[in-house]
mmCIF file of C-alpha atoms (C1' of nucleotides) in Angstrom:
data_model
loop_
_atom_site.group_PDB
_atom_site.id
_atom_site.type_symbol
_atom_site.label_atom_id
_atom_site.label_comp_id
_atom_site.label_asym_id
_atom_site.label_seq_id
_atom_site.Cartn_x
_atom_site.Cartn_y
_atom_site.Cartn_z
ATOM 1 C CA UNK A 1 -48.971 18.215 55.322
ATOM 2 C CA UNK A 2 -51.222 17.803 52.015
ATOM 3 C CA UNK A 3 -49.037 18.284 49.017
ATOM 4 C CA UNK A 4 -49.466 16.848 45.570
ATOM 5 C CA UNK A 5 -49.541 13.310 46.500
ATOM 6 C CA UNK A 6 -51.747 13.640 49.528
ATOM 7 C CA UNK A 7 -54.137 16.228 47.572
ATOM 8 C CA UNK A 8 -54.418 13.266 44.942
ATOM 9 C CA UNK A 9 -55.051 10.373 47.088
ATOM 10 C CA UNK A 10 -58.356 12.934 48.783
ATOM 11 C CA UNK A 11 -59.788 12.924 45.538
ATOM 12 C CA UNK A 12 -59.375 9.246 44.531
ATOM 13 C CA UNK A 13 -61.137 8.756 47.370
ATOM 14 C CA UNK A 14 -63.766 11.348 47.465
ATOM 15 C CA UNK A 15 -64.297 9.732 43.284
ATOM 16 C CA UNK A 16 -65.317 6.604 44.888
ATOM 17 C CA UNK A 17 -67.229 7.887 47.594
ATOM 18 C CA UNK A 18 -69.151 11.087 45.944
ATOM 19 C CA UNK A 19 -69.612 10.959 42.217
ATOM 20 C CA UNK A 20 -73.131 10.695 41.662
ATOM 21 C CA UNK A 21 -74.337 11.807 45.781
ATOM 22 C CA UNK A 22 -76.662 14.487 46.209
ATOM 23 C CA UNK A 23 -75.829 17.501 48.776
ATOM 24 C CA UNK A 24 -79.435 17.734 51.346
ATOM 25 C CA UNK A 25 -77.940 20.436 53.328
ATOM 26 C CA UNK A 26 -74.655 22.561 53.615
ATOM 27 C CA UNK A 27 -73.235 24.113 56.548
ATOM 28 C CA UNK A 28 -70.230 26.637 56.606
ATOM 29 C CA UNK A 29 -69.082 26.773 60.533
ATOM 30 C CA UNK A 30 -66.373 29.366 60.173
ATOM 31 C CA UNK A 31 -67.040 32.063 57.516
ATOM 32 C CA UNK A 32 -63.033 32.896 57.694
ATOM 33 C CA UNK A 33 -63.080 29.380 55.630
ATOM 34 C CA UNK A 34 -64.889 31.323 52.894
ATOM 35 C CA UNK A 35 -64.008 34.770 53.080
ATOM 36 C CA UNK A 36 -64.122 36.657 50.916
ATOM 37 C CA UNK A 37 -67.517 34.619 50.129
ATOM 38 C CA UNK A 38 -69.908 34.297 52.346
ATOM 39 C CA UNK A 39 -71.201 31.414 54.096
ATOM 40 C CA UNK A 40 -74.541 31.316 53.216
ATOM 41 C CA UNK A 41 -73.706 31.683 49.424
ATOM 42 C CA UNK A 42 -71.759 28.484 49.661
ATOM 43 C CA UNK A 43 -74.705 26.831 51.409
ATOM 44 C CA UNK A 44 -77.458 28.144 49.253
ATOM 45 C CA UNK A 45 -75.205 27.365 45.921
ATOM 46 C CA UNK A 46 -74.671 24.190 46.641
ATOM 47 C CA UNK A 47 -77.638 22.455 48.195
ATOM 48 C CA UNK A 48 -79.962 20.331 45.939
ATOM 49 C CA UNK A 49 -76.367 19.582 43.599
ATOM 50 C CA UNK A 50 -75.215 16.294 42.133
ATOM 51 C CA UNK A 51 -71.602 15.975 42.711
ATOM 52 C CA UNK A 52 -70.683 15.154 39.026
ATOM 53 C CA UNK A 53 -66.676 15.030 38.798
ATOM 54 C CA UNK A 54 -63.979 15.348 41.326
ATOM 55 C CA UNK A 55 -60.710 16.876 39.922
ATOM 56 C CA UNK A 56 -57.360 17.980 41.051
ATOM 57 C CA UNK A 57 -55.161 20.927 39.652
ATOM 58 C CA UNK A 58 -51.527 20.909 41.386
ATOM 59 C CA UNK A 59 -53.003 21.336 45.560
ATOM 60 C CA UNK A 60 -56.480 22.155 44.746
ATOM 61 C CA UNK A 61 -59.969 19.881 44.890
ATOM 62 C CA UNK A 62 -62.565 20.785 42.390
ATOM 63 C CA UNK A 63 -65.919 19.730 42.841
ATOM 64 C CA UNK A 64 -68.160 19.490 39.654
ATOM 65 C CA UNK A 65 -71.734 20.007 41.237
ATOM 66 C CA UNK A 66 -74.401 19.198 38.415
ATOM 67 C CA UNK A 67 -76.046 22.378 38.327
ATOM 68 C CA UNK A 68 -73.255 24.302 36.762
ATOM 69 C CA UNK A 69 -71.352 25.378 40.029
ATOM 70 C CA UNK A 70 -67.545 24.001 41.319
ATOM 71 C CA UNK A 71 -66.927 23.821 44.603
ATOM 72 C CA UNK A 72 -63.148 24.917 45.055
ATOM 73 C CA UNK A 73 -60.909 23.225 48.288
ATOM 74 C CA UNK A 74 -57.650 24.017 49.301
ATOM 75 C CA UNK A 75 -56.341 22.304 52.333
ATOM 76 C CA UNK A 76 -52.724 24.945 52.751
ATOM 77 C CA UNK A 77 -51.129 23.111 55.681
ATOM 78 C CA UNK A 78 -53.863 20.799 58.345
ATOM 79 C CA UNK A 79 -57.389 20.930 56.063
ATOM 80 C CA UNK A 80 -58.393 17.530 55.010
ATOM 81 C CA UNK A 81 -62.025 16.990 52.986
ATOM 82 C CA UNK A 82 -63.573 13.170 53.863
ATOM 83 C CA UNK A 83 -66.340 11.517 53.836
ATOM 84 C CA UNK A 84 -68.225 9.884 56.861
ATOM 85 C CA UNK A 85 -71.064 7.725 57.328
ATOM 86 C CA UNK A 86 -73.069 10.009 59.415
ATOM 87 C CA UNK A 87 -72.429 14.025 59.899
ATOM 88 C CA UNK A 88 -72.787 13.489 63.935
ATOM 89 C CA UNK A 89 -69.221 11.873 63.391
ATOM 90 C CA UNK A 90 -67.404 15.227 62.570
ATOM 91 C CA UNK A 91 -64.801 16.323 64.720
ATOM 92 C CA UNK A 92 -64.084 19.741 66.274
ATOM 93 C CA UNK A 93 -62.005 20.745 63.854
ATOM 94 C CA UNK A 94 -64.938 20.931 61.385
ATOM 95 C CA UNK A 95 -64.757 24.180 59.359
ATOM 96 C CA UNK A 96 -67.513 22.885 56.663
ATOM 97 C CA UNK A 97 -70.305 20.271 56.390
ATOM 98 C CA UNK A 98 -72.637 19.104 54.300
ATOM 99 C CA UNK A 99 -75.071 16.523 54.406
ATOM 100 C CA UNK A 100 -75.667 14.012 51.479
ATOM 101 C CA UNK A 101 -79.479 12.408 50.765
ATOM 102 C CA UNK A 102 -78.182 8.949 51.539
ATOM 103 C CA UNK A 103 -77.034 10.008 55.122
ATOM 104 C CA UNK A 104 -73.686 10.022 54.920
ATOM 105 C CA UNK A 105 -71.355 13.117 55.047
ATOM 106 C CA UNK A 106 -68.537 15.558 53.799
ATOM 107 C CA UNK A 107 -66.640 16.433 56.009
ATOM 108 C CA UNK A 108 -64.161 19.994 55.754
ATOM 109 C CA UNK A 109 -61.786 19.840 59.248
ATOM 110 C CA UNK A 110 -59.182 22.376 59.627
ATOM 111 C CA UNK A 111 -57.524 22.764 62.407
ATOM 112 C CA UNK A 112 -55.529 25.798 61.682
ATOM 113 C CA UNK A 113 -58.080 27.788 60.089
ATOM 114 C CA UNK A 114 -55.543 28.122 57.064
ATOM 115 C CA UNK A 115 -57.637 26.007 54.433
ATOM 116 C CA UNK A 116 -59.673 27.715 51.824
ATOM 117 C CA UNK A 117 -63.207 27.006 50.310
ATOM 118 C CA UNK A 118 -64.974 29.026 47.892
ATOM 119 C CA UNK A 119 -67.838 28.274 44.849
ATOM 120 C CA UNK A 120 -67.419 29.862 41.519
ATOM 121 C CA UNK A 121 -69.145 28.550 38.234
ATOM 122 C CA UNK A 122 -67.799 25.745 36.211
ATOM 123 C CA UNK A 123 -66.313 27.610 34.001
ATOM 124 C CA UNK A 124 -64.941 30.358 36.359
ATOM 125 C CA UNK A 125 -62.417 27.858 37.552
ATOM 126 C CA UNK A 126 -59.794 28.015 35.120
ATOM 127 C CA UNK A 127 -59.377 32.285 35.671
ATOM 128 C CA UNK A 128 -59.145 31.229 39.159
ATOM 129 C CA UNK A 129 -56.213 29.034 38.963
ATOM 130 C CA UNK A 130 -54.825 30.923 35.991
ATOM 131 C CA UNK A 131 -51.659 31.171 37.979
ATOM 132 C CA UNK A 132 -50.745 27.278 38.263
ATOM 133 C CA UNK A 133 -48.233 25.849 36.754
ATOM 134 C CA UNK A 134 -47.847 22.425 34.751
ATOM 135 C CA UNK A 135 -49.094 19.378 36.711
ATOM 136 C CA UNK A 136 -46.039 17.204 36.881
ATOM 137 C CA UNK A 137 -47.981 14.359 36.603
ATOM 138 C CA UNK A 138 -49.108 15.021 32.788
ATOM 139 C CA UNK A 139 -48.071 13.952 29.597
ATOM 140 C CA UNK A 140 -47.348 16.862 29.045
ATOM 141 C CA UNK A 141 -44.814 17.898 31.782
ATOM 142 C CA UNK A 142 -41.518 16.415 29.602
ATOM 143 C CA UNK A 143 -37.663 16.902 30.359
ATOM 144 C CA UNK A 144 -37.655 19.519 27.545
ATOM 145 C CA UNK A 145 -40.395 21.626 29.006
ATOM 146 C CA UNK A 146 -38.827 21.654 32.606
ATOM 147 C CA UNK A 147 -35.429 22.247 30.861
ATOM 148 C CA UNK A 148 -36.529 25.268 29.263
ATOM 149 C CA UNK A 149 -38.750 26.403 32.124
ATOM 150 C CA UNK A 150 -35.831 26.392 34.446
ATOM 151 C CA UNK A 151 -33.136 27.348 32.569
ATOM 152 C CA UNK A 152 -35.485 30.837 32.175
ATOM 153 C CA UNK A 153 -35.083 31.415 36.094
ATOM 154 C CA UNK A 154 -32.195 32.310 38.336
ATOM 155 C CA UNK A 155 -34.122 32.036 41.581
ATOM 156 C CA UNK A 156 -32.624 29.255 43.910
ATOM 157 C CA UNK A 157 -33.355 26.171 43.035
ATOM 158 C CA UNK A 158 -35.806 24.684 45.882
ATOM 159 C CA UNK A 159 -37.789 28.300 45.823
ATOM 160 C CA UNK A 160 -38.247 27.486 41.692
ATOM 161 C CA UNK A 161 -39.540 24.360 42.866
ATOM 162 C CA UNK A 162 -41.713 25.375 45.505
ATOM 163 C CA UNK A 163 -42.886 28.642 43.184
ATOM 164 C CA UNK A 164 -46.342 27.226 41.641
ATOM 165 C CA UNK A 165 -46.566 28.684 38.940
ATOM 166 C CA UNK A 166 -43.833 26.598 37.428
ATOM 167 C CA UNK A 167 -44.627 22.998 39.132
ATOM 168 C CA UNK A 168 -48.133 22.788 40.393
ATOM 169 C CA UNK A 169 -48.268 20.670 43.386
ATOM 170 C CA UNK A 170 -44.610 20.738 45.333
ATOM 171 C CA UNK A 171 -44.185 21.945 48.603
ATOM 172 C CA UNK A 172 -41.675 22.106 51.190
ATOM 173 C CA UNK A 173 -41.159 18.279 51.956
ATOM 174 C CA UNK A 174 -40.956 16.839 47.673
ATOM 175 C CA UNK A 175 -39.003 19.488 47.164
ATOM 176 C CA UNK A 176 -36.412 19.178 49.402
ATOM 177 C CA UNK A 177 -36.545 15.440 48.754
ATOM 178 C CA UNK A 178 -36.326 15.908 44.860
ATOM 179 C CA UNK A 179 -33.379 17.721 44.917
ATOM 180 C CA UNK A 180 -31.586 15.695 47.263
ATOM 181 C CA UNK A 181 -32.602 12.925 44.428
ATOM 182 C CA UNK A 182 -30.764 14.777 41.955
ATOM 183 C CA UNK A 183 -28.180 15.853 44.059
ATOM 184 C CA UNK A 184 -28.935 19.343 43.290
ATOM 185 C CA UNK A 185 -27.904 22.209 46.114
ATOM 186 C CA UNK A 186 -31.332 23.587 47.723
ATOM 187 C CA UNK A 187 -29.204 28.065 46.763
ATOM 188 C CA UNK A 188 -28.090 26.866 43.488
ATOM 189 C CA UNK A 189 -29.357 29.142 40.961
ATOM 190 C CA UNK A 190 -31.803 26.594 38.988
ATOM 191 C CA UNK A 191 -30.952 28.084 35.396
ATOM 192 C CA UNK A 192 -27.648 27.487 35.977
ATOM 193 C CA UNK A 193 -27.623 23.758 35.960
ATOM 194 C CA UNK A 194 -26.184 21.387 33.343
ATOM 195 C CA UNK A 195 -29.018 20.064 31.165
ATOM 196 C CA UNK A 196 -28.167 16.751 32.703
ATOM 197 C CA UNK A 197 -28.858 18.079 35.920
ATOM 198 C CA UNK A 198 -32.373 19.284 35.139
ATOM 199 C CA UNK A 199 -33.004 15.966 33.397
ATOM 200 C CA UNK A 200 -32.285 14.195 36.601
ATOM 201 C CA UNK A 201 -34.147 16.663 38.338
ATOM 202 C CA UNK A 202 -37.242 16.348 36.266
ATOM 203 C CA UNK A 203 -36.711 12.733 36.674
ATOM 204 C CA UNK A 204 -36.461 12.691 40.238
ATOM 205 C CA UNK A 205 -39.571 14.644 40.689
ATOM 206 C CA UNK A 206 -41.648 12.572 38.057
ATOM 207 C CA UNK A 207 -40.655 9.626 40.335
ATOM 208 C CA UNK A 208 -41.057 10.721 43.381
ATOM 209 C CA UNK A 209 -44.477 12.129 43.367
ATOM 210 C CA UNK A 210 -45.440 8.615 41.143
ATOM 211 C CA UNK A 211 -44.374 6.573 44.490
ATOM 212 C CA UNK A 212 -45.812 9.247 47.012
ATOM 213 C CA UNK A 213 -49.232 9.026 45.473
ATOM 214 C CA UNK A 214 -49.429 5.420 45.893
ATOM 215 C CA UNK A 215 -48.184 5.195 48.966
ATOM 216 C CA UNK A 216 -50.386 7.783 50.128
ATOM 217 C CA UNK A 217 -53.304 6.337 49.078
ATOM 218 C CA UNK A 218 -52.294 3.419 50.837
ATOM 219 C CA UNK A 219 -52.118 4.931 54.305
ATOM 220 C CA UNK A 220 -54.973 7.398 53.626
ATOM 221 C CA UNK A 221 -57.383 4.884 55.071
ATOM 222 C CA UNK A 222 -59.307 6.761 57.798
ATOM 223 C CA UNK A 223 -59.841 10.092 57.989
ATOM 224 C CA UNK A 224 -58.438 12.318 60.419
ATOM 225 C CA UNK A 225 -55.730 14.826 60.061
ATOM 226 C CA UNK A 226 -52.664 14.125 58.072
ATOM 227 C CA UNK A 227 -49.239 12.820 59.464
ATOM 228 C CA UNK A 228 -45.945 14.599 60.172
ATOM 229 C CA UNK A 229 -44.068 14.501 57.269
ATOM 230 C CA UNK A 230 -44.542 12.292 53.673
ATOM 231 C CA UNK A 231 -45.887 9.106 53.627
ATOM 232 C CA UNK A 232 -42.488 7.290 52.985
ATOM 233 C CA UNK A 233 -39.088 7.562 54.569
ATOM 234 C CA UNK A 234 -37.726 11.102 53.921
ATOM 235 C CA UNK A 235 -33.902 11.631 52.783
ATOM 236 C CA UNK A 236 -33.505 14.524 53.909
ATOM 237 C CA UNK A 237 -37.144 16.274 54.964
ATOM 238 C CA UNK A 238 -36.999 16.905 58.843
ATOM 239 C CA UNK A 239 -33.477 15.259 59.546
ATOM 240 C CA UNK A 240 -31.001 17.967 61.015
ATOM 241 C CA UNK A 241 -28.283 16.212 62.652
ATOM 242 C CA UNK A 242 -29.018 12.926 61.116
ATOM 243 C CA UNK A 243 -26.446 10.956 58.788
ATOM 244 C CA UNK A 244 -27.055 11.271 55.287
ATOM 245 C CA UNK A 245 -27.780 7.521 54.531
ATOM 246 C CA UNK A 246 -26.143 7.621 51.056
ATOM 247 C CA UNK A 247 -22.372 9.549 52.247
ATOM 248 C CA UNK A 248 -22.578 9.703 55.642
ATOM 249 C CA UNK A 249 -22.678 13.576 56.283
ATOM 250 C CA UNK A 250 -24.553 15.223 58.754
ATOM 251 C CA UNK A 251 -27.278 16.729 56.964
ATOM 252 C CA UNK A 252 -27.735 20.480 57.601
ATOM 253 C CA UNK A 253 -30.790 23.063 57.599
ATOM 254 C CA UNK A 254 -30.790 26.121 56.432
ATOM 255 C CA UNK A 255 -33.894 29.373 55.648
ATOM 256 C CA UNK A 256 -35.040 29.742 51.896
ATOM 257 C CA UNK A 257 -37.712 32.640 52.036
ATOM 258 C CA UNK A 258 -38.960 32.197 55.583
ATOM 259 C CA UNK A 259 -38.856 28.770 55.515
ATOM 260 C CA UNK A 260 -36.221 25.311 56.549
ATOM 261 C CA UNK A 261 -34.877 23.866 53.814
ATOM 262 C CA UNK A 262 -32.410 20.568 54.345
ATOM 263 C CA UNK A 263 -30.126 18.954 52.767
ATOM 264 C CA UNK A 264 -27.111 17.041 52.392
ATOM 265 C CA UNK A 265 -23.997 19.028 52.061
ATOM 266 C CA UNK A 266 -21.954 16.314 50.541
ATOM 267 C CA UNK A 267 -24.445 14.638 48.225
ATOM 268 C CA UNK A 268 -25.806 18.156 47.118
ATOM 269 C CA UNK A 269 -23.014 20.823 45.784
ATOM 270 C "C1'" DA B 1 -36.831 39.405 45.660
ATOM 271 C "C1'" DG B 2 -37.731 39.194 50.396
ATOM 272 C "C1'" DT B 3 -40.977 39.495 54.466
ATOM 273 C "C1'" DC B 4 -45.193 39.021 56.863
ATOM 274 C "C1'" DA B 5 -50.015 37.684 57.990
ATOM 275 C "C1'" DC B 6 -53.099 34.223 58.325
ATOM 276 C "C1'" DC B 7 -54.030 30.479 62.294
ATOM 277 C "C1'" DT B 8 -53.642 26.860 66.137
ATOM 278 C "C1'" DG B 9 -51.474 22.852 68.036
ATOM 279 C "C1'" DA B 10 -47.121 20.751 69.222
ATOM 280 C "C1'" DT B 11 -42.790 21.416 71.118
ATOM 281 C "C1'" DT B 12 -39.190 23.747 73.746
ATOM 282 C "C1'" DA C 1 -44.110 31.946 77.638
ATOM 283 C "C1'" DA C 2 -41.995 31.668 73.422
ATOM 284 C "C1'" DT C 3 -41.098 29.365 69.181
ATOM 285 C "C1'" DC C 4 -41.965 26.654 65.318
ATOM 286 C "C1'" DA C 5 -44.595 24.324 61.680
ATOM 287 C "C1'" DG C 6 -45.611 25.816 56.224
ATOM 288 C "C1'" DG C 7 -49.063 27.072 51.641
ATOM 289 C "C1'" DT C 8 -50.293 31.078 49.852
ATOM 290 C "C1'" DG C 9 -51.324 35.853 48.959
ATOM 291 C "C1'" DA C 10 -50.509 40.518 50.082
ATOM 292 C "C1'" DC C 11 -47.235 43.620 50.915
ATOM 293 C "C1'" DT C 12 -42.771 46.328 50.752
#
DNA sequence: AGTCACCTGATT
DNA sequence: AATCAGGTGACT
């Protein structure tokens, strides 16, 4: 499931693959990809464009197409954007196509339909995302910041996490892991923490993503859909029943808005 | 703040 | 056949 780290390693490799290719033809398969833009906008937009720049902003791809348009990605939960040599190599799955002048291909597969692709102007995009949150990554996301940020909020700490407006980029599986890192419990009010707590929190979440990216990157090698889970050894992340490697507990699941959350009752209280 | 819809493939 | 997976936005 593509959360910050898997979203980043996509666009390293779409930065080596597509900065400078040309889009010959575009082809939006399933207009539920687009809605509420229509497919043949996306497809007339975006043929004849240079694809200048490939960004990320927390789980979103941003395509910088030379004529002044963006094209705008999300992958939610199974969407994954790669390039092939040829477009005849696209799998069912294929929501969105488009064919570069030098042959090759982006590809847009979705299984579950969930993924999201739109095309606003350049400088449309940052209304559009005016809602994300700091990118934990930056300079700019410091112990202070997150300190402050937090200690505004009483909402449980792993739906703060997950909320992003706050963090841009976490999702079910780094946050779980982050606070079992910190040793933080998944219901504990997040404003309520020590300072020391947040610090180790903000630390644990630097660190983690740092590692996921790379190792990410590493396994992203072919494309095809992502793999159950993160790309590392999980804590805590899909282990009900297990032993808690670090105290020996068995680690437990429980529902934060709709949604398993695990953890380890006796490392995080 | 909490719940549901969006979807389909994997699992039970 | 029923349930679960979860990112996000719309809804109550």
């Amino acid at each position: 499931m593509p959360e910050l780290p898997e979203v980043e390693a996509v666009c390293r490799k779409l930065r080596l693959a597509l900065i400078g290719a040309e889009i010959l033809s575009a082809h939006v398969l399933r207009p539920s990809v687009a809605r509420p833009q229509q497919p043949e906008e996306i497809e007339s937009r975006v043929t004849g464009q240079i694809v200048q720049g490939v960004r990320r902003r927390g789980k979103n791809i941003l395509l910088d197409l030379s004529r002044g348009d963006t094209l705008h990605v999300h992958l939610r939960m199974t969407g994954n954007l790669y390039v092939v040599g040829d477009v005849r190599f696209r799998s069912a799955a294929t929501r969105a196509y488009f064919e570069l002048t030098d042959g090759r291909g982006l590809i847009f597969q979705d299984s579950r339909l969930l993924g999201k692709m739109h095309v606003y102007k350049t400088d449309e995009i940052a209304r559009v995302l005016v809602n994300l949150g700091m990118e934990p990554l930056d300079k700019s996301f410091t112990p202070d910041w997150f300190i402050n940020r937090a200690r505004a909020s009483r909402k449980p700490a792993k739906i703060f996490l997950m909320d992003q407006s706050h963090v841009a980029g976490l999702g079910n599986i780094y946050a779980a892991e982050a606070l079992f890192h910190a040793r933080i419990h998944p219901a504990k009010p997040i404003g309520n923490l020590r300072k020391a707590k947040l610090q180790e929190l903000h630390g644990g979440i630097v660190g983690l993503l740092e590692a996921a990216v790379e190792s990410a990157y590493n396994a992203y090698a072919t494309p095809g859909q992502f793999s159950e889970g993160a790309f590392f050894p999980c804590a805590v992340y899909d282990r009900e029943g297990e032993r808690c490697a670090v105290c020996q507990r068995m680690i437990r699941r429980i529902q934060q808005g709709g949604r398993s959350t695990f953890y380890c009752p006796g490392c995080q209280r």
